[in-house]
XYZ file of C-alpha atoms in Angstrom:
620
model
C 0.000 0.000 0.000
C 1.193 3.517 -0.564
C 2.623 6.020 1.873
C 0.413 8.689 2.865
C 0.832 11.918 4.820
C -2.192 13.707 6.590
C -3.801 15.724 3.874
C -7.639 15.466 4.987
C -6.518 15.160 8.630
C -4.837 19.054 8.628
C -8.269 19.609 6.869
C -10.225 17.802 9.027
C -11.405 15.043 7.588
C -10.665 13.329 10.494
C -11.985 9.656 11.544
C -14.057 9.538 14.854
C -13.295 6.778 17.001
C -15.725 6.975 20.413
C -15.976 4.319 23.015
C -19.274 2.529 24.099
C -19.876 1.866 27.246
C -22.225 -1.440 26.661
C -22.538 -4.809 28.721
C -20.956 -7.303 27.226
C -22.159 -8.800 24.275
C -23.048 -12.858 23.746
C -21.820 -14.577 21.039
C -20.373 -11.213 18.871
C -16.951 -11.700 19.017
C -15.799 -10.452 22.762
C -14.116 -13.708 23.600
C -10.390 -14.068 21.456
C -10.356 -16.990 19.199
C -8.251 -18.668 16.436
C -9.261 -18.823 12.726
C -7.065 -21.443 10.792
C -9.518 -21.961 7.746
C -12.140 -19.713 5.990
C -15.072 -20.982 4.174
C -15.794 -18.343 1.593
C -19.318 -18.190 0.502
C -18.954 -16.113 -2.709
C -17.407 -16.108 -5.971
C -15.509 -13.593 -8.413
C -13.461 -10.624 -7.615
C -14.769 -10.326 -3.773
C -13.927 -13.813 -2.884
C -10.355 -13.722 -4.784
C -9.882 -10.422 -2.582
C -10.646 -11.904 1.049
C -9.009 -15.087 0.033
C -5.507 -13.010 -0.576
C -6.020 -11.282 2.877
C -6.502 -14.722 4.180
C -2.912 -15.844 2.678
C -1.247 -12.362 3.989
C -2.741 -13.495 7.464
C -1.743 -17.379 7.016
C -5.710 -18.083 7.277
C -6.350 -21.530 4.674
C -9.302 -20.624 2.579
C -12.013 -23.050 0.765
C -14.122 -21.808 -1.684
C -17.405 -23.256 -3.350
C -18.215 -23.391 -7.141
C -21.304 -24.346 -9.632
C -21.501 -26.126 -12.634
C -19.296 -24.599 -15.454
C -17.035 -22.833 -12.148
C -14.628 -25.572 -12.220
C -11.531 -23.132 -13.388
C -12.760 -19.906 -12.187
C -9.900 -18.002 -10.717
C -11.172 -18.289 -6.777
C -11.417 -21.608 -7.270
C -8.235 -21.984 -8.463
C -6.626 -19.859 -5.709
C -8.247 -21.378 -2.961
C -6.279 -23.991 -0.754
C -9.244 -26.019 -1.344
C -12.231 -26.042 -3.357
C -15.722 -27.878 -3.627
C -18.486 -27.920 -5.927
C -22.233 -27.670 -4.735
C -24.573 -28.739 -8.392
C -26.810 -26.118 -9.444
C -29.496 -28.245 -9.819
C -31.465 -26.990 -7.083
C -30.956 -23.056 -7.501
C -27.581 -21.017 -7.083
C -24.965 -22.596 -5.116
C -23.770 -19.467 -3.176
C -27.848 -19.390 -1.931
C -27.646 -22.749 -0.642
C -27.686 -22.287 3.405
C -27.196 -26.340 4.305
C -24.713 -27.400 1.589
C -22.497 -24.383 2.635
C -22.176 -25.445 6.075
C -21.858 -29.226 5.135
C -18.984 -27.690 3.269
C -17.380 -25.658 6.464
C -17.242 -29.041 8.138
C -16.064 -31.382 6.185
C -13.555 -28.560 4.912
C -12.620 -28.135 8.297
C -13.501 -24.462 7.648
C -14.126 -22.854 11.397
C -15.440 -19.544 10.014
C -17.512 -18.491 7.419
C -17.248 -14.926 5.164
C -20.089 -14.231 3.355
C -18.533 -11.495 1.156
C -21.290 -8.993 -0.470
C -24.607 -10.521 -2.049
C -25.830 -13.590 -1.892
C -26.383 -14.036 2.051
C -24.117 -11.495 2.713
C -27.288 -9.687 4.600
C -29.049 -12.559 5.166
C -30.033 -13.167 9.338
C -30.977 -16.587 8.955
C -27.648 -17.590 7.313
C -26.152 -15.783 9.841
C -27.552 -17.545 12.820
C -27.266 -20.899 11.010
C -23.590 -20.309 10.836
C -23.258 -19.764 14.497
C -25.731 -22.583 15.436
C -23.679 -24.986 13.255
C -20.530 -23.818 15.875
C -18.837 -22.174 13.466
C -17.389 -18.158 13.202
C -19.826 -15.775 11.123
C -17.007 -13.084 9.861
C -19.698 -10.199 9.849
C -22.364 -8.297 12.528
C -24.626 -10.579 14.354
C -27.560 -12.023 13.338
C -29.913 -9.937 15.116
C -28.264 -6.415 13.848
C -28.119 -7.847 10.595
C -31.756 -8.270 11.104
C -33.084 -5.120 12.596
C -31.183 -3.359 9.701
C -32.210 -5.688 6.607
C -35.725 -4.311 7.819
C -35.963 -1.371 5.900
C -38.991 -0.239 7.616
C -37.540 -1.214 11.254
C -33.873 0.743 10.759
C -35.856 3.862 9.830
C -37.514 3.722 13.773
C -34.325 2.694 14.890
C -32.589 5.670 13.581
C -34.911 7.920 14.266
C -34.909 6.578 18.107
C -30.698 7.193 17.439
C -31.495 10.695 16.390
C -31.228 10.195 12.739
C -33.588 11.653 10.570
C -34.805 9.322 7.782
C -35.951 10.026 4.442
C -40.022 10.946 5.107
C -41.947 8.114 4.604
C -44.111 5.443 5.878
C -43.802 4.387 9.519
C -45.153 0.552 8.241
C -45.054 -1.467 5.155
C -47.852 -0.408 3.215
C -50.048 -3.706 1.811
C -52.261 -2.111 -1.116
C -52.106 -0.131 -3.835
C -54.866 1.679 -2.191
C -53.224 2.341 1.003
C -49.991 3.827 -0.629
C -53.022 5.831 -3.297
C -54.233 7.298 0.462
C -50.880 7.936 1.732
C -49.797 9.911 -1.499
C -52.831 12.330 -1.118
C -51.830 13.296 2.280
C -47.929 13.435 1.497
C -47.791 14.134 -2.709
C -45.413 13.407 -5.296
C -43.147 12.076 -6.459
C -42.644 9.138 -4.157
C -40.487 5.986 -4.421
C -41.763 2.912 -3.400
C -38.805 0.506 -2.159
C -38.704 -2.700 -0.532
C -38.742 -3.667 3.248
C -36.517 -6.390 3.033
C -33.622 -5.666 0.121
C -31.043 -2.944 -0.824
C -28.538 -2.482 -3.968
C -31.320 -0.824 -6.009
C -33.692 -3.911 -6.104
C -37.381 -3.513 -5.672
C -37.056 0.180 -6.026
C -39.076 2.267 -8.425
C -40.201 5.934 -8.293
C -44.349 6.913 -9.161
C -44.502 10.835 -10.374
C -47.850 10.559 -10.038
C -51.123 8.393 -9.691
C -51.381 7.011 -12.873
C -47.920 5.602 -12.170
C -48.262 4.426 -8.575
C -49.988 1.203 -9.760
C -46.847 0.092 -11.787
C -44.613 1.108 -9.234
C -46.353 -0.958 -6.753
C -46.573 -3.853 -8.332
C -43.250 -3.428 -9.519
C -41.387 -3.097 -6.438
C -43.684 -5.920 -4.622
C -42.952 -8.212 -7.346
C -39.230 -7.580 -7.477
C -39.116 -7.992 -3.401
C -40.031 -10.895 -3.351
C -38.140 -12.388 -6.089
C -34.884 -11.180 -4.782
C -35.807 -11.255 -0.808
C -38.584 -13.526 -0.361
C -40.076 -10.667 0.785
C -43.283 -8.522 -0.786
C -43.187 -6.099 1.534
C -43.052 -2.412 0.766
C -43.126 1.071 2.030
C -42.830 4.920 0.879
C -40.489 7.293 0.715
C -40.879 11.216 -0.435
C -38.639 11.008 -3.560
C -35.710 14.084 -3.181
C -35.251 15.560 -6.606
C -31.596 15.573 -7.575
C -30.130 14.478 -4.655
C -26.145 13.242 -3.589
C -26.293 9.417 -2.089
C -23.216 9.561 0.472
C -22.415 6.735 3.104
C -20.414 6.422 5.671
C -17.754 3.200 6.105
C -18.295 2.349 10.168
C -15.966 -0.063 11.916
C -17.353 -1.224 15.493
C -14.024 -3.574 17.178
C -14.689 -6.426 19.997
C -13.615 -3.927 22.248
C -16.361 -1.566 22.223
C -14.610 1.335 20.133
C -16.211 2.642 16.496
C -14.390 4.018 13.828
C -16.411 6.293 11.242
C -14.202 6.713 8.150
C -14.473 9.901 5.899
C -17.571 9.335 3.811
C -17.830 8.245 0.075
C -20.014 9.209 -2.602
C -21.841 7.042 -4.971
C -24.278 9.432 -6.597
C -23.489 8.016 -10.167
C -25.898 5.315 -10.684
C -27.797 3.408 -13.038
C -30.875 2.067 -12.140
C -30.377 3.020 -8.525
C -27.558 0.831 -8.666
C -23.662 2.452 -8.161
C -21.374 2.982 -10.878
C -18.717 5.396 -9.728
C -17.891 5.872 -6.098
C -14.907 8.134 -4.665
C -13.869 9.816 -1.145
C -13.912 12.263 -0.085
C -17.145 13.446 -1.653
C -16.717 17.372 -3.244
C -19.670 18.401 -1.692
C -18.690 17.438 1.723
C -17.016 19.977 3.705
C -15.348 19.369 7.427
C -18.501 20.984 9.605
C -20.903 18.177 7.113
C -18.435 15.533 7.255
C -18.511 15.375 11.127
C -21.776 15.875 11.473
C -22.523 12.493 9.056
C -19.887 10.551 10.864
C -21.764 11.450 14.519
C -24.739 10.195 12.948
C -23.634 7.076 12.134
C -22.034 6.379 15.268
C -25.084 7.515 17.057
C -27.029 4.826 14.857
C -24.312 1.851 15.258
C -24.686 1.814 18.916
C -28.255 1.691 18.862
C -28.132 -1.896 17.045
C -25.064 -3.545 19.475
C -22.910 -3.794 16.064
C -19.669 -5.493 15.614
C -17.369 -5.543 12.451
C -17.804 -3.038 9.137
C -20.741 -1.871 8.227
C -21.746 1.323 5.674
C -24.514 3.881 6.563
C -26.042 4.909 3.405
C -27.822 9.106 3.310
C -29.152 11.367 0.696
C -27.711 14.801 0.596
C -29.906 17.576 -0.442
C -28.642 20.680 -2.035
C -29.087 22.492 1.210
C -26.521 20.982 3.147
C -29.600 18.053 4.941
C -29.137 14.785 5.546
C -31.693 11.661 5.759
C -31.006 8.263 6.200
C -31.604 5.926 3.941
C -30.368 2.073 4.857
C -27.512 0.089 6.566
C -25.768 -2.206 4.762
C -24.568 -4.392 6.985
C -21.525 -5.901 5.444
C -18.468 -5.188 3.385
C -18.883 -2.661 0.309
C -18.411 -3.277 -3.447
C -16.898 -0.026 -2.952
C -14.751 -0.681 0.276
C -11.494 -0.359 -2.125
C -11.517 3.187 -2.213
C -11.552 3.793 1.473
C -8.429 1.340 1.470
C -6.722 3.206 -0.881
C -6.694 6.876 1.127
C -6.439 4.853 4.429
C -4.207 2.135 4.273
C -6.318 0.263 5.591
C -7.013 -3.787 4.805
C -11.454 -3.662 6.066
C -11.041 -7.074 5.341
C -8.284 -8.188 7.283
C -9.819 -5.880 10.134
C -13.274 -7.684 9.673
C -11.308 -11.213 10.281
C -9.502 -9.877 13.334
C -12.879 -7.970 14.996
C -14.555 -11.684 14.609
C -11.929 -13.532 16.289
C -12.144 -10.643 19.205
C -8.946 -8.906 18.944
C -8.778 -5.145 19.305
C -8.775 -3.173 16.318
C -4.816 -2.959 14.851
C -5.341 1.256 14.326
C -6.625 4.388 15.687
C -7.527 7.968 14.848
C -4.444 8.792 15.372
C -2.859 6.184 13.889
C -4.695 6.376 10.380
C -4.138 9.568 8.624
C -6.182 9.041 5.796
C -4.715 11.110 2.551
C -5.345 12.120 -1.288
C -8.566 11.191 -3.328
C -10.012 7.882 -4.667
C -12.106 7.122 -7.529
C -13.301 3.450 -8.595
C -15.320 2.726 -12.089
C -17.020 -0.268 -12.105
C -16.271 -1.835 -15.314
C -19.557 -4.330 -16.829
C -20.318 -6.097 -19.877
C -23.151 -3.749 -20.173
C -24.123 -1.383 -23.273
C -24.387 2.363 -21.680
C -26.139 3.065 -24.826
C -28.848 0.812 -24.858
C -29.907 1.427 -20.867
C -26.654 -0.390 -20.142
C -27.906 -3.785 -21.360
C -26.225 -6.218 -19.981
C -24.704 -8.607 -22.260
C -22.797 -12.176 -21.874
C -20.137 -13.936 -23.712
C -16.128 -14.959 -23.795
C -13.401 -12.025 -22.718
C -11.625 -12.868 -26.190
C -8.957 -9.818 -24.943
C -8.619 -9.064 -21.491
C -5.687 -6.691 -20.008
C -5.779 -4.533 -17.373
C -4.420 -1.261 -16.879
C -1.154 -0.429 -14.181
C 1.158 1.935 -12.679
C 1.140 3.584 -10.006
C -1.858 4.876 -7.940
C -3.707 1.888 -9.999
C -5.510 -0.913 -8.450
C -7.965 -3.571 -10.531
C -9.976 -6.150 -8.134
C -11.033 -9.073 -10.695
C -11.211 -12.506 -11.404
C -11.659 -13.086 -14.714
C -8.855 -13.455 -17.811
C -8.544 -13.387 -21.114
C -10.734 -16.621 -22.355
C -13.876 -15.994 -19.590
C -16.870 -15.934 -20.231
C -19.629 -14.028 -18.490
C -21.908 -16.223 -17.023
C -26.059 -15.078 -17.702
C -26.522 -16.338 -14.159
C -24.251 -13.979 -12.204
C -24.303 -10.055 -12.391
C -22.297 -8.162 -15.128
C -19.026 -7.039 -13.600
C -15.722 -7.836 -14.576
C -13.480 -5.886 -12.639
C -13.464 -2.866 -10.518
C -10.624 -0.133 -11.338
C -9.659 1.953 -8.571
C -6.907 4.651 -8.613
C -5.692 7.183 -6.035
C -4.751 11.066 -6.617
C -3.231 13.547 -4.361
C -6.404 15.559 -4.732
C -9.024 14.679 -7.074
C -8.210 16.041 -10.559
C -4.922 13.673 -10.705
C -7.194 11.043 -9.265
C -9.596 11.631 -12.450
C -6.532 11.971 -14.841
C -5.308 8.847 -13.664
C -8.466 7.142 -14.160
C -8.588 8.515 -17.680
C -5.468 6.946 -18.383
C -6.088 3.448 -16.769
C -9.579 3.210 -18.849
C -7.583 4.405 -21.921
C -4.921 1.321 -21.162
C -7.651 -1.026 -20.236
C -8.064 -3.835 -23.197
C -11.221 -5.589 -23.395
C -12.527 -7.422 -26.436
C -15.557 -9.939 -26.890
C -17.891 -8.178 -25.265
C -19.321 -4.630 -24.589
C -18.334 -2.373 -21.598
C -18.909 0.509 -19.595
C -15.090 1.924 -20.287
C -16.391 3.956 -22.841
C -19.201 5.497 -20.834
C -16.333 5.665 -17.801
C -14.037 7.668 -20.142
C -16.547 10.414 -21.274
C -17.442 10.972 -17.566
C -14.237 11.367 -17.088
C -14.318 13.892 -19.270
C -17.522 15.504 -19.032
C -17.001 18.903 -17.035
C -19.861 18.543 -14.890
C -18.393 15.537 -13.189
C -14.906 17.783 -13.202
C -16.686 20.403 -11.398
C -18.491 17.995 -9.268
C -21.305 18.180 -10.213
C -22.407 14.698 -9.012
C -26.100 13.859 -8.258
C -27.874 10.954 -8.565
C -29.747 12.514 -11.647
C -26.754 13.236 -13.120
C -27.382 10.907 -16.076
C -30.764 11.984 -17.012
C -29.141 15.488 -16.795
C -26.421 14.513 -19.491
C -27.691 12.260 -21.508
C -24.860 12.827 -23.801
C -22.734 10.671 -21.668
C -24.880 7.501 -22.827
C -25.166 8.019 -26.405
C -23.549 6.057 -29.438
C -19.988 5.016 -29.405
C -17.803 7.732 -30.840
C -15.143 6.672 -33.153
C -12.032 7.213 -30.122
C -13.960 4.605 -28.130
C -14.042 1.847 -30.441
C -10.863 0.130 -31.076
C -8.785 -0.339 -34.337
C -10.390 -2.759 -36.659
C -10.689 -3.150 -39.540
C -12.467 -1.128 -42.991
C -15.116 -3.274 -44.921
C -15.105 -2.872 -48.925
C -17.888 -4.826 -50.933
C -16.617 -8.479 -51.063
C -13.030 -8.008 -49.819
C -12.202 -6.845 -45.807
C -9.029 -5.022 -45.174
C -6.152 -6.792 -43.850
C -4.703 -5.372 -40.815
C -0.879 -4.887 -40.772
C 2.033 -3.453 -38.663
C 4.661 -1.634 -41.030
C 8.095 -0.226 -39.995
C 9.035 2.895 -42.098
C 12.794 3.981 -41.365
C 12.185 2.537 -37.826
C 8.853 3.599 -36.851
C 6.096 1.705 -36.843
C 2.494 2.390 -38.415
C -1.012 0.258 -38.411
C -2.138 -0.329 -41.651
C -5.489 -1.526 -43.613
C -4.832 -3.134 -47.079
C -8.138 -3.118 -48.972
C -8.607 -4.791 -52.464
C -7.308 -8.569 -51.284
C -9.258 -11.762 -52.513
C -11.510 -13.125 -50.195
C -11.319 -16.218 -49.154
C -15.368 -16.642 -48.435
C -15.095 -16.733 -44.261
C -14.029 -14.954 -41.267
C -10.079 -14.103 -40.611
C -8.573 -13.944 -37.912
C -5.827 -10.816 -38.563
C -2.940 -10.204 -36.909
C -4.277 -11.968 -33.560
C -7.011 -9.397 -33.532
C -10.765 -10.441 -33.769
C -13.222 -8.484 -35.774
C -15.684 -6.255 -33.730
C -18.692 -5.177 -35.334
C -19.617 -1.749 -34.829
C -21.266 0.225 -32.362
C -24.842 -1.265 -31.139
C -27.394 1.126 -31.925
C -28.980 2.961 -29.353
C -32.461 2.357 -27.807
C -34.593 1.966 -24.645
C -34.693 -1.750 -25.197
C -34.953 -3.855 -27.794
C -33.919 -3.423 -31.384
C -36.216 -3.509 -34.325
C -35.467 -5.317 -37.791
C -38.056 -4.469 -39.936
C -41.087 -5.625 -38.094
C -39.645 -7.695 -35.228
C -38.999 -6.208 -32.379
C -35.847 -8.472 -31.452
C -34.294 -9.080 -27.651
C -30.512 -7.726 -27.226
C -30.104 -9.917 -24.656
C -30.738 -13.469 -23.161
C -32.861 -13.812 -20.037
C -36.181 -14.844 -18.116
C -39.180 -13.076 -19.198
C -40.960 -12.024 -15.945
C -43.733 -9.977 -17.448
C -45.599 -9.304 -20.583
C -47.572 -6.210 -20.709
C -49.306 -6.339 -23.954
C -51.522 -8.998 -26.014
C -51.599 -10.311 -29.366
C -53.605 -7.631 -31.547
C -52.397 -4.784 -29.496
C -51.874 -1.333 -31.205
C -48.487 -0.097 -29.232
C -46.592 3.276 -30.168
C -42.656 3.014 -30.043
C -41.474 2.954 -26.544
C -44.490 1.163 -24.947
C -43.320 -1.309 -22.663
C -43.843 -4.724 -24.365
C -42.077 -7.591 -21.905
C -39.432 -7.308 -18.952
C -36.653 -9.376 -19.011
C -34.475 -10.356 -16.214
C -31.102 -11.045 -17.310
C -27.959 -11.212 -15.094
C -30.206 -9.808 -12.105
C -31.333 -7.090 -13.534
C -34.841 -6.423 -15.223
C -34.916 -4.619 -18.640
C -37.532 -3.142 -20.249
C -38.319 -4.605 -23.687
C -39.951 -1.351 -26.098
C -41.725 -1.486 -29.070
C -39.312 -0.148 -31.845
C -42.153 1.271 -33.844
C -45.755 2.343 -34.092
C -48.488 -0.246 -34.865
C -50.318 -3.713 -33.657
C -48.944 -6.846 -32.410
C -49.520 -8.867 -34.940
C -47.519 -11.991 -33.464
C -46.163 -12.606 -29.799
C -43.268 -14.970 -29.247
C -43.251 -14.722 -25.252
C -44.881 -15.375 -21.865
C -43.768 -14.838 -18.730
C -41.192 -17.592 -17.493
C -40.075 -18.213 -20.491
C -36.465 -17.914 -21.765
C -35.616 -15.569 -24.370
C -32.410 -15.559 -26.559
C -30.336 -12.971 -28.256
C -31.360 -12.166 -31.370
C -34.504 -13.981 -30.752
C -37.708 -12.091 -31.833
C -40.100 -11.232 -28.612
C -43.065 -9.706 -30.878
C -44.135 -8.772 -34.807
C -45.496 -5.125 -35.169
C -46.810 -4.730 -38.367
C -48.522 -1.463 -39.658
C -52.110 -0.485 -38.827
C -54.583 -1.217 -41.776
């Protein structure tokens, strides 16, 4: 890790460590214990990453796999490694085979990494009641804060003002139509039981509260077995900011400076940095009181992240706890020094935290990008297939957590990421220049990616001048049009029945890329100077692309609803189907005015890429 000197600390961005004075807690870590062999119950670039602290700590590690995992790279870095068949749903969701796992491993702990059962109480508590070590909070704060509707009263009892909203879940479309009349629009109707954007959609006004409710019920309870939902008054343009929180076996909590993640897509994060530029030292304490106001109330041990919206007048409001490690941990790392997971490990076998406030002199600026196999210009589709070129940027101030290589593939069943790419600045225009230059290095055939739509944010002077709200895409669309010619890498020119050959010249010692047109063709792809032919840029849409009549699907997936029927007159843009494809739902749109003359799918069904959802043919 770099050295740092005390930048935000003379500015006073300072950490606040305070001491609890609680009785002592059962079964949370107080007693000291050893940890020879973690279990890891994830996959990809989060179980790679506490498997290597694990190593740097002498700590064995065992990881779990599905079908088609067999050479994924934590399962190939793991001292040991065993498969759980996907025939009965995920493996990482499978509470008893993962603890039949810990035991014959000889695992004694368990880390649960982020998703999955990350925030899941009843794994939790099953770890502990199978006698082994759950490396997170316990199960009961990991309940009272996976409650949505149940940390809101708790941190308003703490003194932390939540978002305005419901006091209950709300059970009926016409009990949230009664609330709205009291309370107005626009509101967003989110669910009790989840987090990371899921079950979350916003109703402008009472013709839309119907498909928001619905919506966000149905979404619950596929992702959280859980319908319930409540209201929230929706803030126009606001900043999301958390708070990283660290509560030892001792009794002391850390509050780190906070981070901001107001760039999103679909209320889920796609650039996160700290410090945020609209935090200033008076703000910036008063958040990190907060949150150590609202840790105590729940008994907490281990690292948790306390998640607000920022209006433009300087207010707060509390939004949700996540109560577990952060996608976005790696950027508090890099201005700290810190290893959160190393100091999760040691809080959960009850040894005191290894720093203090005045120890940790946290320094510079942080940004991380998350880079996806997703199309930014179609709604940021995402997309699977093989990593046919994969390298990663370097240098210094560059980090990239991942766990793919060149030759993955991108499995439909998991999320879209393939790495994040973090960098550190001395302030935060060298941060952003750096990260221009790392997405510029970073190499990525086979499949589509966000590292063009990183780049022009990069770019964009808005974000420069931080200018970052969570409307900030719908402000700039810009950002999420077309490819432009820089993003797109060399390849080659097409003439009618003859491609250009790609070459690499030297003229009097330097050397030029060339494209020789005019060359016999041979009938069939080429493979060219080890580079593989891209087709252009995807074209743009909300949705679904149209060839002629059919309305085709971009993407492979589940269809979980169809809103229209067979004889239907639809005007481009009406929602025809939702698709769920690597956990997230898209909207299928009709490309063009006119009536469903054919229908191709019903809900449950799988749809392919390329394959045609629905026929629109012109109104007679």
């Amino acid at each position: 890790m770099l050295s740092f000197r005390a930048w935000i600390y003379q500015s006073g961005g300072l950490l606040v460590v305070m001491r609890r004075t609680l009785p002592a807690r059962e079964n949370c870590g107080m007693t000291q214990r050893t940890i020879n062999r973690i279990l890891v119950a994830n996959r990809g670039e989060i179980a790679l990453r506490i498997m290597r602290t694990c190593h740097e700590m002498g700590i064995g590690t065992v990881a779990v796999y599905g079908d088609g995992e067999e050479h994924a790279q934590h399962v190939l870095y793991a001292d040991d490694a065993w498969r759980i068949p996907d025939g009965q749903g995920l493996p990482y969701l499978r509470i008893n085979a993962l603890l039949e796992i810990a035991h014959k491993s000889g695992a004694e702990a368990v880390h649960p990494g982020y998703g999955f059962l990350a925030e899941n109480a009843d794994f939790a508590r099953a770890v502990q009641n199978a006698g082994l070590i759950f490396i997170g909070p316990p199960a009961d704060a990991i309940a009272a804060m996976g409650d949505k509707v149940e940390a809101r009263r708790i941190a308003r009892s703490a003194g932390v003002e939540p978002v305005p909203g419901t006091t209950e879940p709300v059970e009926t479309i016409d009990d949230a139509l009664s609330w709205t009349e009291t309370h107005g629009y626009p509101v967003a109707v989110k669910a009790s039981g989840g987090g990371g954007g899921r079950g979350f959609r916003v109703a402008r006004s009472a013709d839309e509260m119907k498909d928001a409710f619905e919506g966000s019920r149905g979404e619950a309870e596929r992702y959280f077995s859980n319908p319930e939902v409540y209201l929230e008054r929706y803030i126009e343009q606001p900043r999301h900011i958390e708070v990283q929180v660290f509560a030892g076996a001792q009794g002391e909590v850390l509050a780190f400076p906070e981070r901001e993640c107001s760039i999103q897509r679909r209320h889920q994060k796609l650039i996160e940095e700290t410090p945020s530029p609209a935090v200033d030292v008076q703000l910036r304490e008063r958040l990190e009181r907060a949150t150590i106001s609202l840790v105590e109330a729940v008994d907490y041990l281990g690292v948790g992240t306390v998640e607000y919206l920022l209006d433009a007048d300087g207010s707060f409001y509390f939004l949700e706890m996540n109560t577990r490690i952060q996608v976005e941990h790696t950027v508090t790392e890099m201005v700290t020094g810190i290893d959160i997971v190393q100091a999760q490990i040691q809080a959960a076998m009850g040894l005191p935290l290894g720093f203090t406030r005045d120890e940790v002199e946290p320094s510079g600026w942080s940004i991380e990008c998350r880079i996806n196999a997703e199309d930014a210009a179609r709604q940021f589709a995402p997309v699977t297939g093989m990593l046919t070129k994969y390298l990663p940027p370097d240098g210094f101030g560059v980090r990239v957590d991942s766990a793919l290589v060149q030759g993955d593939r991108i499995l439909p069943a998991y999320d879209s990421m393939i790495a994040k790419l973090i960098v550190w600045g001395r302030d935060r225009d060298e941060a952003i220049a750096r990260m221009y230059r790392a997405l510029k290095d970073y190499q990525i055939e086979g499949v589509p990616t966000t590292i063009p739509f990183h780049k022009r944010m990069m770019e964009h002077e808005a974000f420069g001048a931080g200018e970052t709200t969570t409307t900030f895409l719908a402000n700039h669309p810009e950002v999420l049009e077309g490819y432009s010619p820089a993003d797109m890498p060399a390849q080659e020119e097409q003439t009618p029945g003859s491609p250009a050959l790609a070459l690499v010249v030297e003229v009097g010692g330097r050397r030029f890329d060339v494209a020789v047109s005019g060359l016999p063709t041979n009938g069939g792809s080429r493979r060219q100077s080890g580079r593989t032919h891209r087709p252009g840029p995807p074209k743009s849409g909300s949705g679904g692309a149209g060839s002629g009549n059919d309305l085709i699907s971009p993407i492979q997936g589940t269809v979980l609803r169809v809103a229209v029927e067979k004889g239907q007159t639809v005007a481009r843009g009406d929602l025809v189907c939702v698709v769920e494809a690597m956990k997230m739902e898209n909207e299928m749109t009709a490309h063009r005015d006119g009536i469903i003359s054919a229908l191709n799918v019903v809900a449950g069904a799988t749809v392919q890429i390329s394959g045609i959802i629905a026929t629109i043919e012109d109104l007679e």
